[in-house]
Tab-separated table of C-alpha atoms and ligand atoms in Angstrom:
chain	number	residue	atom	x	y	z
L	283	UNK	CA	-17.341	-24.836	47.260
L	284	UNK	CA	-18.217	-25.545	43.778
L	285	UNK	CA	-17.372	-29.105	42.608
L	286	UNK	CA	-16.798	-29.673	39.165
L	287	UNK	CA	-16.324	-34.305	38.500
L	288	UNK	CA	-14.089	-34.408	35.740
L	289	UNK	CA	-14.560	-37.781	34.356
L	290	UNK	CA	-12.875	-40.070	32.199
L	291	UNK	CA	-13.486	-43.117	30.433
L	292	UNK	CA	-11.527	-46.292	29.460
L	293	UNK	CA	-7.807	-46.381	28.998
L	294	UNK	CA	-7.503	-42.336	29.629
L	295	UNK	CA	-5.471	-43.827	32.742
L	296	UNK	CA	-2.821	-44.462	30.445
L	297	UNK	CA	-2.696	-40.969	28.840
L	298	UNK	CA	1.102	-40.123	28.690
L	299	UNK	CA	2.125	-43.245	27.400
L	300	UNK	CA	-0.611	-44.133	24.673
L	301	UNK	CA	-0.350	-42.861	21.457
L	302	UNK	CA	1.273	-39.546	22.403
L	303	UNK	CA	1.540	-38.336	18.451
L	304	UNK	CA	-2.673	-38.525	19.141
L	305	UNK	CA	-3.178	-37.503	22.952
L	306	UNK	CA	-0.097	-35.731	23.811
L	307	UNK	CA	2.487	-36.624	26.571
L	308	UNK	CA	0.551	-35.175	29.605
L	309	UNK	CA	-1.008	-37.787	31.823
L	310	UNK	CA	-4.276	-37.377	33.583
L	311	UNK	CA	-2.623	-36.573	36.627
L	312	UNK	CA	-0.977	-33.574	34.653
L	313	UNK	CA	-4.693	-32.436	33.289
L	314	UNK	CA	-5.786	-32.442	36.759
L	315	UNK	CA	-3.240	-30.154	38.270
L	316	UNK	CA	-3.222	-27.822	35.410
L	317	UNK	CA	-7.115	-27.713	36.380
L	318	UNK	CA	-6.729	-27.299	39.529
L	319	UNK	CA	-3.985	-24.434	39.094
L	320	UNK	CA	-6.383	-22.465	37.011
L	321	UNK	CA	-9.506	-22.092	39.054
L	322	UNK	CA	-10.148	-20.318	41.856
L	323	UNK	CA	-9.748	-21.939	45.817
L	324	UNK	CA	-13.129	-22.157	46.555
L	325	UNK	CA	-13.757	-24.381	43.634
L	326	UNK	CA	-12.942	-28.200	43.610
L	327	UNK	CA	-12.155	-30.404	40.526
L	328	UNK	CA	-13.085	-34.291	41.718
L	329	UNK	CA	-11.291	-35.834	38.510
L	330	UNK	CA	-11.812	-39.448	38.315
L	331	UNK	CA	-10.748	-42.123	35.581
L	332	UNK	CA	-12.542	-45.756	34.879
L	333	UNK	CA	-11.926	-48.436	32.785
L	334	UNK	CA	-15.634	-49.726	34.101
L	335	UNK	CA	-18.951	-48.323	32.110
L	336	UNK	CA	-20.930	-49.545	35.169
L	337	UNK	CA	-18.605	-47.110	37.225
L	338	UNK	CA	-18.853	-44.593	35.265
L	339	UNK	CA	-22.458	-44.236	34.884
L	340	UNK	CA	-22.694	-44.688	38.952
L	341	UNK	CA	-20.622	-41.497	38.823
L	342	UNK	CA	-23.215	-39.951	36.665
L	343	UNK	CA	-26.055	-40.607	39.022
L	344	UNK	CA	-23.866	-39.511	41.583
L	345	UNK	CA	-23.311	-36.233	39.448
L	346	UNK	CA	-27.222	-35.785	39.168
L	347	UNK	CA	-27.998	-36.615	42.605
L	348	UNK	CA	-25.152	-34.112	43.613
L	349	UNK	CA	-26.573	-31.955	41.163
L	350	UNK	CA	-22.683	-31.484	40.481
L	351	UNK	CA	-21.467	-30.190	36.571
L	352	UNK	CA	-19.738	-32.686	34.675
L	353	UNK	CA	-17.025	-32.678	32.538
L	354	UNK	CA	-16.596	-35.996	30.685
L	355	UNK	CA	-14.480	-37.561	28.360
L	356	UNK	CA	-16.236	-40.648	27.713
L	357	UNK	CA	-13.220	-42.479	25.362
L	358	UNK	CA	-14.688	-45.124	23.545
L	359	UNK	CA	-17.866	-45.619	25.321
L	360	UNK	CA	-18.609	-42.187	23.166
L	361	UNK	CA	-19.397	-44.028	20.411
L	362	UNK	CA	-21.353	-46.978	21.437
L	363	UNK	CA	-22.870	-46.384	24.896
L	364	UNK	CA	-26.324	-46.132	25.242
L	365	UNK	CA	-26.573	-46.657	28.636
L	366	UNK	CA	-24.128	-43.782	29.201
L	367	UNK	CA	-26.119	-41.449	27.236
L	368	UNK	CA	-29.425	-42.714	29.329
L	369	UNK	CA	-27.220	-42.038	32.344
L	370	UNK	CA	-26.111	-38.371	30.794
L	371	UNK	CA	-29.745	-37.661	29.717
L	372	UNK	CA	-30.452	-37.521	33.687
L	373	UNK	CA	-28.406	-34.280	33.895
L	374	UNK	CA	-30.062	-32.743	30.744
L	375	UNK	CA	-33.310	-33.405	32.443
L	376	UNK	CA	-32.250	-31.925	36.026
L	377	UNK	CA	-30.462	-29.067	34.324
L	378	UNK	CA	-26.864	-30.038	35.549
L	379	UNK	CA	-24.629	-28.830	32.911
L	380	UNK	CA	-22.728	-31.808	31.004
L	381	UNK	CA	-19.496	-30.912	28.876
L	382	UNK	CA	-18.676	-33.513	26.537
L	383	UNK	CA	-14.335	-33.505	25.803
L	384	UNK	CA	-12.074	-35.175	23.504
L	385	UNK	CA	-8.546	-34.448	23.156
L	386	UNK	CA	-8.577	-35.804	19.730
L	387	UNK	CA	-10.572	-34.541	16.998
L	388	UNK	CA	-12.808	-37.961	16.319
L	389	UNK	CA	-14.400	-36.228	13.155
L	390	UNK	CA	-10.572	-36.417	11.394
L	391	UNK	CA	-10.121	-39.650	12.672
L	392	UNK	CA	-11.937	-43.207	12.223
L	393	UNK	CA	-15.391	-43.394	10.842
L	394	UNK	CA	-16.660	-45.189	13.647
L	395	UNK	CA	-15.185	-42.230	16.095
L	396	UNK	CA	-17.469	-39.756	14.234
L	397	UNK	CA	-20.365	-40.699	15.919
L	398	UNK	CA	-21.114	-39.882	19.315
L	399	UNK	CA	-24.096	-40.989	21.317
L	400	UNK	CA	-23.330	-39.233	23.992
L	401	UNK	CA	-23.476	-35.424	22.132
L	402	UNK	CA	-27.083	-35.344	21.925
L	403	UNK	CA	-27.198	-34.973	25.433
L	404	UNK	CA	-24.391	-32.656	26.181
L	405	UNK	CA	-24.951	-29.257	26.712
L	406	UNK	CA	-21.741	-28.397	24.491
L	407	UNK	CA	-18.655	-30.653	22.990
L	408	UNK	CA	-14.863	-29.575	22.809
L	409	UNK	CA	-12.951	-31.597	21.297
L	410	UNK	CA	-9.477	-31.478	19.257
L	411	UNK	CA	-7.446	-29.204	21.748
L	412	UNK	CA	-5.426	-31.835	23.533
L	413	UNK	CA	-5.475	-31.145	27.315
L	414	UNK	CA	-6.372	-27.696	26.443
L	415	UNK	CA	-9.951	-29.044	25.626
L	416	UNK	CA	-10.680	-30.063	29.604
L	417	UNK	CA	-9.566	-26.560	30.214
L	418	UNK	CA	-12.002	-24.645	27.968
L	419	UNK	CA	-14.648	-27.001	29.378
L	420	UNK	CA	-14.032	-26.001	32.985
L	421	UNK	CA	-14.070	-22.277	31.968
L	422	UNK	CA	-17.117	-22.102	30.542
L	423	UNK	CA	-18.900	-23.492	33.089
L	424	UNK	CA	-17.027	-21.088	35.411
L	425	UNK	CA	-17.876	-18.285	33.062
L	426	UNK	CA	-21.388	-18.993	31.946
L	427	UNK	CA	-22.757	-22.047	33.281
L	428	UNK	CA	-22.367	-21.784	37.212
L	429	UNK	CA	-22.402	-18.043	37.358
L	430	UNK	CA	-24.779	-17.066	39.746
L	431	UNK	CA	-27.414	-14.876	38.444
L	432	UNK	CA	-27.072	-11.239	39.163
T	193	LIG	C1	-11.105	-39.369	22.969
T	193	LIG	C2	-11.614	-40.184	21.703
T	193	LIG	C3	-12.010	-41.901	21.393
T	193	LIG	O1	-12.174	-41.780	20.397
T	193	LIG	C4	-11.004	-42.711	21.967
T	193	LIG	O2	-11.973	-43.741	22.230
T	193	LIG	C5	-10.411	-42.350	23.418
T	193	LIG	C6	-10.165	-40.857	23.835
T	193	LIG	C7	-10.021	-38.028	22.799
T	193	LIG	O3	-9.955	-37.582	24.017
T	193	LIG	O4	-9.634	-37.976	22.014
T	193	LIG	O5	-9.979	-42.978	24.148
T	193	LIG	O6	-12.170	-39.625	23.741
C-alpha cells in the first residue's frame, strides 16, 4: 500500500463556500473523493486539513519519519511560514517528494501572494488549475516520483 499525504492549510476546510469565484465550488471532501477515484486500489489518499500551523508542521514531521510523499496546499502559510518551510526542507533532505499545490494562481493575484517560502524546498509547484492542481500532483507522484525502478 502506498500512502500519499494530501495536506491542507488554513481556510481550505471552507472550500465550496469560500470565494467560489476564486477557489471553485468543490469542497475538500469532493477533492478527496475525486483523488481516490483516480488512483489505483493500492494507493491510499490520506487527506487532512488544519487551520493550525503547529498541527500542519507535525504532519510534515510524520511524513519525514514515515517517508510518505506529500501534496501540500499551505494556503496563506505559503507566503510567510518559515517554520513550515523548515519542516518541509526535512522532506527534501530525506529525499521524500513534496508537491506544492494551489487552486488559484497566486502570481495573478495580490502582491503578497507572489512570494512562496515553500517553493524553494518543494519538488515542484502546480498552481492555477483549481481542484485539477491536486489531481496533477498525485498523477506526477504516481507516474514519476514513486515509480519503482525497473
Ligand atoms: C491558496 C492561495 C493562497 O494565497 C491562499 O491564502 C489560500 C489558497 C490556493 O490554493 O490558491 O488560502 O493556497
